[in-house]
Amino acid sequence: MNITGNFIGGKTSLSASNETIPIYDPATGKPVRELTQSTAEEVAKAIEVAHNAFDDWSRTSPLRRARIMFNFKALMEQHREELAELIVSEHGKVWSDALGELTRGLEVVEFACGIPHLIKGENSADVATGVDSYSLMQPLGVVAGITPFNFPAMVPLWMFPIALACGNTFVLKPPALDPSASVRMAELLTEAGLPDGVFNVIHCSNEDAEQLYTDPRIQAVSFVGSSGVAEHIYKTASAHGKRVQAFGAAKNHAIVMPDADLEATVNAIMGGAFGSAGERCMALPVVVAVGDDTADKLIAALTPLVKALRVGPGMQKGKDENEMGPVVSAAHQKKVLGYIDKGEQEGAKLVVDGRNIEVPGYAEGYYVGGTLFDNVTPDMVIWREEIFGPVLSIMRAPDYKSALQLVNSHEFGNGSAIFTSNGHTGRDFVREVQAGMVGVNVPVPVPMAFHSFGGWKRSVFGALNVHGPDGVRFYTRMKTATVRWPSGQKTVSEFSMPTLG
């Protein structure tokens, strides 16, 4: 069986530990390859290699770095289907969703190709007589990324293209559940012309990964995962003097107003709630319907669609493609099913039950059917906690203000949406909702790569968001120079605060 190795110093290698763990295909429940398990010393080696590569890479011109990003983009497009197959075989999402993940990740690469413009800095001539002032945006050094299972290509692509284009070197720890796309992208970066040691991929235990946010050679850490881990990494890395962006859990909500276009809204909710089996930090697991009549219409329209969801393996394409694949692992399947049990126990009305789904020929796959709850209330676990599965909850509110208060009361504030035909209501919602990313008649309001992605409240720890302008700011530090060149003028010593002009 093939073994997915580390990528250190420009080449793939297996760990000296000779230990491996299986990587499972969620569609079948059977192992498809193995993953090397690195030692603490090998993690330190990856950091050292990146540290040694930084000086030369940081002195490489931004134009040269941009050209490597252009080459990388072309190679990613050339190997798009190969990468999609890796994603589907290890994550389980359907084929078109894997291709979509790659497309959204490549948008960040395209943004990074503009790095000569993005790091130009500021310039002011003649801030005083014969004195000019300008700023430099310089790389930090070695930076680290720790990424989640739900987007094995896109989330790393949120991080490393901008970090590398800015002149940093990178150590990536991908998830053990679906790590192979990261290693393949590392190989493509080398083929694109990236010098050895600039980008490294290491597979290790969570304990050994702590080096990535405590080692003094690491200057910044990007993380996406659960809020508990995000907060731990933020506090630990910050205490070790590092810049941190740590993205945690989400519980996104959509308010549906009585004047919303029902058909368009229902179609949007279906994709937002059940796309990628709900394993998205920007999934739409909760709908707050304004008025019982609105809720009743939604339930009536959603019920047959949820029951009819085509659930099965993700590798089928074209007209045979399923709408929803399995969840990522047996453990996660058990967790999602436990939430459905809990919702029923706590008194929510289970309209469509996704438990005990049978996919012919795939009895050992990690499948959960589309699930729909009605009459969910704020005291229920399925309202409070992130399920990260194909479970949609309908809540009821008497009016817009009550619905907004319900949404804003939640501890997470990643994304939120409203469905309405009223421009005034939509505008008020954008201003008043306490979430970092907002959609108006858009169910999954993920910003384009030239904007920045990030939530509010316990969905994020750290001041700067990922990709877009914040991504460039995160991976650079500004230096401001105030310059006077001798011109024969007479000067005297000044002992008070200089006021220049």
PDB file of N, CA, C and O in Angstrom, residues 36-84:
ATOM      1  N   THR A  36       2.920   8.264   7.028  1.00  0.00           N
ATOM      2  CA  THR A  36       4.099   8.190   7.888  1.00  0.00           C
ATOM      3  C   THR A  36       3.888   9.028   9.141  1.00  0.00           C
ATOM      4  O   THR A  36       3.194  10.054   9.114  1.00  0.00           O
ATOM      5  N   GLN A  37       4.443   8.577  10.250  1.00  0.00           N
ATOM      6  CA  GLN A  37       4.309   9.291  11.523  1.00  0.00           C
ATOM      7  C   GLN A  37       5.680   9.747  12.005  1.00  0.00           C
ATOM      8  O   GLN A  37       6.535   8.939  12.364  1.00  0.00           O
ATOM      9  N   SER A  38       5.873  11.060  12.022  1.00  0.00           N
ATOM     10  CA  SER A  38       7.187  11.630  12.288  1.00  0.00           C
ATOM     11  C   SER A  38       7.487  11.722  13.771  1.00  0.00           C
ATOM     12  O   SER A  38       6.592  11.747  14.616  1.00  0.00           O
ATOM     13  N   THR A  39       8.762  11.822  14.059  1.00  0.00           N
ATOM     14  CA  THR A  39       9.236  12.017  15.422  1.00  0.00           C
ATOM     15  C   THR A  39       9.340  13.507  15.728  1.00  0.00           C
ATOM     16  O   THR A  39       9.313  14.348  14.818  1.00  0.00           O
ATOM     17  N   ALA A  40       9.522  13.831  16.993  1.00  0.00           N
ATOM     18  CA  ALA A  40       9.718  15.231  17.390  1.00  0.00           C
ATOM     19  C   ALA A  40      10.965  15.803  16.743  1.00  0.00           C
ATOM     20  O   ALA A  40      11.008  16.982  16.351  1.00  0.00           O
ATOM     21  N   GLU A  41      11.981  14.959  16.598  1.00  0.00           N
ATOM     22  CA  GLU A  41      13.236  15.413  15.978  1.00  0.00           C
ATOM     23  C   GLU A  41      13.022  15.769  14.507  1.00  0.00           C
ATOM     24  O   GLU A  41      13.640  16.698  13.986  1.00  0.00           O
ATOM     25  N   GLU A  42      12.145  15.046  13.839  1.00  0.00           N
ATOM     26  CA  GLU A  42      11.876  15.342  12.430  1.00  0.00           C
ATOM     27  C   GLU A  42      11.062  16.620  12.262  1.00  0.00           C
ATOM     28  O   GLU A  42      11.229  17.339  11.273  1.00  0.00           O
ATOM     29  N   VAL A  43      10.193  16.902  13.211  1.00  0.00           N
ATOM     30  CA  VAL A  43       9.497  18.190  13.184  1.00  0.00           C
ATOM     31  C   VAL A  43      10.510  19.323  13.335  1.00  0.00           C
ATOM     32  O   VAL A  43      10.472  20.322  12.607  1.00  0.00           O
ATOM     33  N   ALA A  44      11.431  19.149  14.279  1.00  0.00           N
ATOM     34  CA  ALA A  44      12.478  20.166  14.476  1.00  0.00           C
ATOM     35  C   ALA A  44      13.333  20.320  13.222  1.00  0.00           C
ATOM     36  O   ALA A  44      13.752  21.433  12.869  1.00  0.00           O
ATOM     37  N   LYS A  45      13.577  19.197  12.522  1.00  0.00           N
ATOM     38  CA  LYS A  45      14.362  19.268  11.289  1.00  0.00           C
ATOM     39  C   LYS A  45      13.633  20.075  10.227  1.00  0.00           C
ATOM     40  O   LYS A  45      14.249  20.880   9.505  1.00  0.00           O
ATOM     41  N   ALA A  46      12.327  19.897  10.096  1.00  0.00           N
ATOM     42  CA  ALA A  46      11.552  20.661   9.117  1.00  0.00           C
ATOM     43  C   ALA A  46      11.635  22.154   9.413  1.00  0.00           C
ATOM     44  O   ALA A  46      11.764  22.981   8.498  1.00  0.00           O
ATOM     45  N   ILE A  47      11.571  22.502  10.698  1.00  0.00           N
ATOM     46  CA  ILE A  47      11.687  23.913  11.081  1.00  0.00           C
ATOM     47  C   ILE A  47      13.078  24.437  10.743  1.00  0.00           C
ATOM     48  O   ILE A  47      13.240  25.547  10.221  1.00  0.00           O
ATOM     49  N   GLU A  48      14.099  23.622  11.027  1.00  0.00           N
ATOM     50  CA  GLU A  48      15.477  24.035  10.748  1.00  0.00           C
ATOM     51  C   GLU A  48      15.697  24.252   9.251  1.00  0.00           C
ATOM     52  O   GLU A  48      16.330  25.232   8.828  1.00  0.00           O
ATOM     53  N   VAL A  49      15.189  23.341   8.432  1.00  0.00           N
ATOM     54  CA  VAL A  49      15.336  23.463   6.981  1.00  0.00           C
ATOM     55  C   VAL A  49      14.679  24.748   6.491  1.00  0.00           C
ATOM     56  O   VAL A  49      15.244  25.487   5.673  1.00  0.00           O
ATOM     57  N   ALA A  50      13.479  25.039   6.984  1.00  0.00           N
ATOM     58  CA  ALA A  50      12.786  26.272   6.595  1.00  0.00           C
ATOM     59  C   ALA A  50      13.552  27.503   7.069  1.00  0.00           C
ATOM     60  O   ALA A  50      13.651  28.513   6.357  1.00  0.00           O
ATOM     61  N   HIS A  51      14.100  27.405   8.268  1.00  0.00           N
ATOM     62  CA  HIS A  51      14.880  28.520   8.826  1.00  0.00           C
ATOM     63  C   HIS A  51      16.125  28.792   7.975  1.00  0.00           C
ATOM     64  O   HIS A  51      16.446  29.956   7.666  1.00  0.00           O
ATOM     65  N   ASN A  52      16.798  27.739   7.548  1.00  0.00           N
ATOM     66  CA  ASN A  52      18.007  27.899   6.739  1.00  0.00           C
ATOM     67  C   ASN A  52      17.700  28.427   5.341  1.00  0.00           C
ATOM     68  O   ASN A  52      18.553  29.073   4.718  1.00  0.00           O
ATOM     69  N   ALA A  53      16.488  28.146   4.848  1.00  0.00           N
ATOM     70  CA  ALA A  53      16.120  28.594   3.504  1.00  0.00           C
ATOM     71  C   ALA A  53      15.622  30.036   3.473  1.00  0.00           C
ATOM     72  O   ALA A  53      15.520  30.631   2.391  1.00  0.00           O
ATOM     73  N   PHE A  54      15.338  30.593   4.638  1.00  0.00           N
ATOM     74  CA  PHE A  54      14.667  31.901   4.664  1.00  0.00           C
ATOM     75  C   PHE A  54      15.517  33.033   4.089  1.00  0.00           C
ATOM     76  O   PHE A  54      15.024  33.867   3.322  1.00  0.00           O
ATOM     77  N   ASP A  55      16.774  33.097   4.430  1.00  0.00           N
ATOM     78  CA  ASP A  55      17.586  34.250   4.030  1.00  0.00           C
ATOM     79  C   ASP A  55      17.595  34.426   2.509  1.00  0.00           C
ATOM     80  O   ASP A  55      17.306  35.513   1.993  1.00  0.00           O
ATOM     81  N   ASP A  56      17.906  33.369   1.790  1.00  0.00           N
ATOM     82  CA  ASP A  56      17.955  33.464   0.331  1.00  0.00           C
ATOM     83  C   ASP A  56      16.575  33.750  -0.262  1.00  0.00           C
ATOM     84  O   ASP A  56      16.429  34.562  -1.179  1.00  0.00           O
ATOM     85  N   TRP A  57      15.547  33.067   0.266  1.00  0.00           N
ATOM     86  CA  TRP A  57      14.202  33.247  -0.289  1.00  0.00           C
ATOM     87  C   TRP A  57      13.681  34.662  -0.029  1.00  0.00           C
ATOM     88  O   TRP A  57      13.067  35.281  -0.903  1.00  0.00           O
ATOM     89  N   SER A  58      13.942  35.194   1.152  1.00  0.00           N
ATOM     90  CA  SER A  58      13.455  36.543   1.476  1.00  0.00           C
ATOM     91  C   SER A  58      14.128  37.606   0.624  1.00  0.00           C
ATOM     92  O   SER A  58      13.587  38.693   0.413  1.00  0.00           O
ATOM     93  N   ARG A  59      15.332  37.297   0.109  1.00  0.00           N
ATOM     94  CA  ARG A  59      16.048  38.233  -0.751  1.00  0.00           C
ATOM     95  C   ARG A  59      15.711  38.038  -2.243  1.00  0.00           C
ATOM     96  O   ARG A  59      16.163  38.817  -3.082  1.00  0.00           O
ATOM     97  N   THR A  60      14.953  37.012  -2.535  1.00  0.00           N
ATOM     98  CA  THR A  60      14.491  36.816  -3.912  1.00  0.00           C
ATOM     99  C   THR A  60      13.494  37.917  -4.253  1.00  0.00           C
ATOM    100  O   THR A  60      12.631  38.261  -3.448  1.00  0.00           O
ATOM    101  N   SER A  61      13.585  38.467  -5.428  1.00  0.00           N
ATOM    102  CA  SER A  61      12.726  39.599  -5.771  1.00  0.00           C
ATOM    103  C   SER A  61      11.257  39.185  -5.767  1.00  0.00           C
ATOM    104  O   SER A  61      10.914  38.050  -6.123  1.00  0.00           O
ATOM    105  N   PRO A  62      10.369  40.085  -5.370  1.00  0.00           N
ATOM    106  CA  PRO A  62       8.935  39.779  -5.411  1.00  0.00           C
ATOM    107  C   PRO A  62       8.464  39.351  -6.800  1.00  0.00           C
ATOM    108  O   PRO A  62       7.582  38.496  -6.917  1.00  0.00           O
ATOM    109  N   LEU A  63       9.063  39.915  -7.845  1.00  0.00           N
ATOM    110  CA  LEU A  63       8.676  39.530  -9.197  1.00  0.00           C
ATOM    111  C   LEU A  63       9.006  38.062  -9.466  1.00  0.00           C
ATOM    112  O   LEU A  63       8.211  37.324 -10.052  1.00  0.00           O
ATOM    113  N   ARG A  64      10.178  37.627  -9.026  1.00  0.00           N
ATOM    114  CA  ARG A  64      10.568  36.220  -9.194  1.00  0.00           C
ATOM    115  C   ARG A  64       9.645  35.315  -8.385  1.00  0.00           C
ATOM    116  O   ARG A  64       9.215  34.254  -8.865  1.00  0.00           O
ATOM    117  N   ARG A  65       9.313  35.726  -7.181  1.00  0.00           N
ATOM    118  CA  ARG A  65       8.393  34.931  -6.361  1.00  0.00           C
ATOM    119  C   ARG A  65       7.026  34.845  -7.030  1.00  0.00           C
ATOM    120  O   ARG A  65       6.379  33.790  -7.022  1.00  0.00           O
ATOM    121  N   ALA A  66       6.572  35.947  -7.619  1.00  0.00           N
ATOM    122  CA  ALA A  66       5.283  35.944  -8.311  1.00  0.00           C
ATOM    123  C   ALA A  66       5.300  35.000  -9.501  1.00  0.00           C
ATOM    124  O   ALA A  66       4.320  34.282  -9.762  1.00  0.00           O
ATOM    125  N   ARG A  67       6.414  34.957 -10.237  1.00  0.00           N
ATOM    126  CA  ARG A  67       6.489  34.067 -11.397  1.00  0.00           C
ATOM    127  C   ARG A  67       6.413  32.600 -10.985  1.00  0.00           C
ATOM    128  O   ARG A  67       5.835  31.771 -11.688  1.00  0.00           O
ATOM    129  N   ILE A  68       6.975  32.275  -9.830  1.00  0.00           N
ATOM    130  CA  ILE A  68       6.849  30.902  -9.323  1.00  0.00           C
ATOM    131  C   ILE A  68       5.392  30.597  -8.987  1.00  0.00           C
ATOM    132  O   ILE A  68       4.894  29.496  -9.250  1.00  0.00           O
ATOM    133  N   MET A  69       4.684  31.587  -8.432  1.00  0.00           N
ATOM    134  CA  MET A  69       3.257  31.394  -8.160  1.00  0.00           C
ATOM    135  C   MET A  69       2.469  31.193  -9.458  1.00  0.00           C
ATOM    136  O   MET A  69       1.550  30.368  -9.516  1.00  0.00           O
ATOM    137  N   PHE A  70       2.818  31.934 -10.500  1.00  0.00           N
ATOM    138  CA  PHE A  70       2.176  31.727 -11.798  1.00  0.00           C
ATOM    139  C   PHE A  70       2.418  30.296 -12.298  1.00  0.00           C
ATOM    140  O   PHE A  70       1.507  29.627 -12.785  1.00  0.00           O
ATOM    141  N   ASN A  71       3.658  29.821 -12.196  1.00  0.00           N
ATOM    142  CA  ASN A  71       3.977  28.450 -12.607  1.00  0.00           C
ATOM    143  C   ASN A  71       3.189  27.434 -11.794  1.00  0.00           C
ATOM    144  O   ASN A  71       2.683  26.433 -12.319  1.00  0.00           O
ATOM    145  N   PHE A  72       3.103  27.686 -10.485  1.00  0.00           N
ATOM    146  CA  PHE A  72       2.375  26.787  -9.595  1.00  0.00           C
ATOM    147  C   PHE A  72       0.900  26.734  -9.979  1.00  0.00           C
ATOM    148  O   PHE A  72       0.288  25.656 -10.016  1.00  0.00           O
ATOM    149  N   LYS A  73       0.315  27.884 -10.260  1.00  0.00           N
ATOM    150  CA  LYS A  73      -1.090  27.918 -10.672  1.00  0.00           C
ATOM    151  C   LYS A  73      -1.307  27.070 -11.919  1.00  0.00           C
ATOM    152  O   LYS A  73      -2.272  26.287 -11.990  1.00  0.00           O
ATOM    153  N   ALA A  74      -0.430  27.203 -12.906  1.00  0.00           N
ATOM    154  CA  ALA A  74      -0.567  26.430 -14.134  1.00  0.00           C
ATOM    155  C   ALA A  74      -0.465  24.926 -13.850  1.00  0.00           C
ATOM    156  O   ALA A  74      -1.228  24.124 -14.416  1.00  0.00           O
ATOM    157  N   LEU A  75       0.451  24.538 -12.985  1.00  0.00           N
ATOM    158  CA  LEU A  75       0.602  23.127 -12.645  1.00  0.00           C
ATOM    159  C   LEU A  75      -0.600  22.600 -11.864  1.00  0.00           C
ATOM    160  O   LEU A  75      -1.024  21.451 -12.063  1.00  0.00           O
ATOM    161  N   MET A  76      -1.141  23.419 -10.982  1.00  0.00           N
ATOM    162  CA  MET A  76      -2.338  23.023 -10.243  1.00  0.00           C
ATOM    163  C   MET A  76      -3.496  22.763 -11.201  1.00  0.00           C
ATOM    164  O   MET A  76      -4.261  21.802 -11.042  1.00  0.00           O
ATOM    165  N   GLU A  77      -3.642  23.614 -12.178  1.00  0.00           N
ATOM    166  CA  GLU A  77      -4.712  23.430 -13.158  1.00  0.00           C
ATOM    167  C   GLU A  77      -4.469  22.184 -14.008  1.00  0.00           C
ATOM    168  O   GLU A  77      -5.393  21.430 -14.325  1.00  0.00           O
ATOM    169  N   GLN A  78      -3.213  21.943 -14.340  1.00  0.00           N
ATOM    170  CA  GLN A  78      -2.859  20.765 -15.138  1.00  0.00           C
ATOM    171  C   GLN A  78      -3.151  19.472 -14.379  1.00  0.00           C
ATOM    172  O   GLN A  78      -3.558  18.468 -14.970  1.00  0.00           O
ATOM    173  N   HIS A  79      -2.958  19.491 -13.063  1.00  0.00           N
ATOM    174  CA  HIS A  79      -3.130  18.285 -12.234  1.00  0.00           C
ATOM    175  C   HIS A  79      -4.420  18.357 -11.410  1.00  0.00           C
ATOM    176  O   HIS A  79      -4.538  17.677 -10.381  1.00  0.00           O
ATOM    177  N   ARG A  80      -5.367  19.135 -11.875  1.00  0.00           N
ATOM    178  CA  ARG A  80      -6.598  19.385 -11.117  1.00  0.00           C
ATOM    179  C   ARG A  80      -7.362  18.089 -10.804  1.00  0.00           C
ATOM    180  O   ARG A  80      -7.800  17.871  -9.672  1.00  0.00           O
ATOM    181  N   GLU A  81      -7.513  17.233 -11.794  1.00  0.00           N
ATOM    182  CA  GLU A  81      -8.288  16.009 -11.566  1.00  0.00           C
ATOM    183  C   GLU A  81      -7.544  15.037 -10.659  1.00  0.00           C
ATOM    184  O   GLU A  81      -8.161  14.347  -9.835  1.00  0.00           O
ATOM    185  N   GLU A  82      -6.230  14.987 -10.773  1.00  0.00           N
ATOM    186  CA  GLU A  82      -5.431  14.150  -9.874  1.00  0.00           C
ATOM    187  C   GLU A  82      -5.616  14.595  -8.425  1.00  0.00           C
ATOM    188  O   GLU A  82      -5.802  13.761  -7.522  1.00  0.00           O
ATOM    189  N   LEU A  83      -5.566  15.905  -8.200  1.00  0.00           N
ATOM    190  CA  LEU A  83      -5.752  16.429  -6.847  1.00  0.00           C
ATOM    191  C   LEU A  83      -7.166  16.170  -6.352  1.00  0.00           C
ATOM    192  O   LEU A  83      -7.378  15.817  -5.177  1.00  0.00           O
ATOM    193  N   ALA A  84      -8.154  16.331  -7.239  1.00  0.00           N
ATOM    194  CA  ALA A  84      -9.547  16.077  -6.845  1.00  0.00           C
ATOM    195  C   ALA A  84      -9.736  14.620  -6.431  1.00  0.00           C
ATOM    196  O   ALA A  84     -10.460  14.324  -5.468  1.00  0.00           O
TER     197      ALA A  84
END
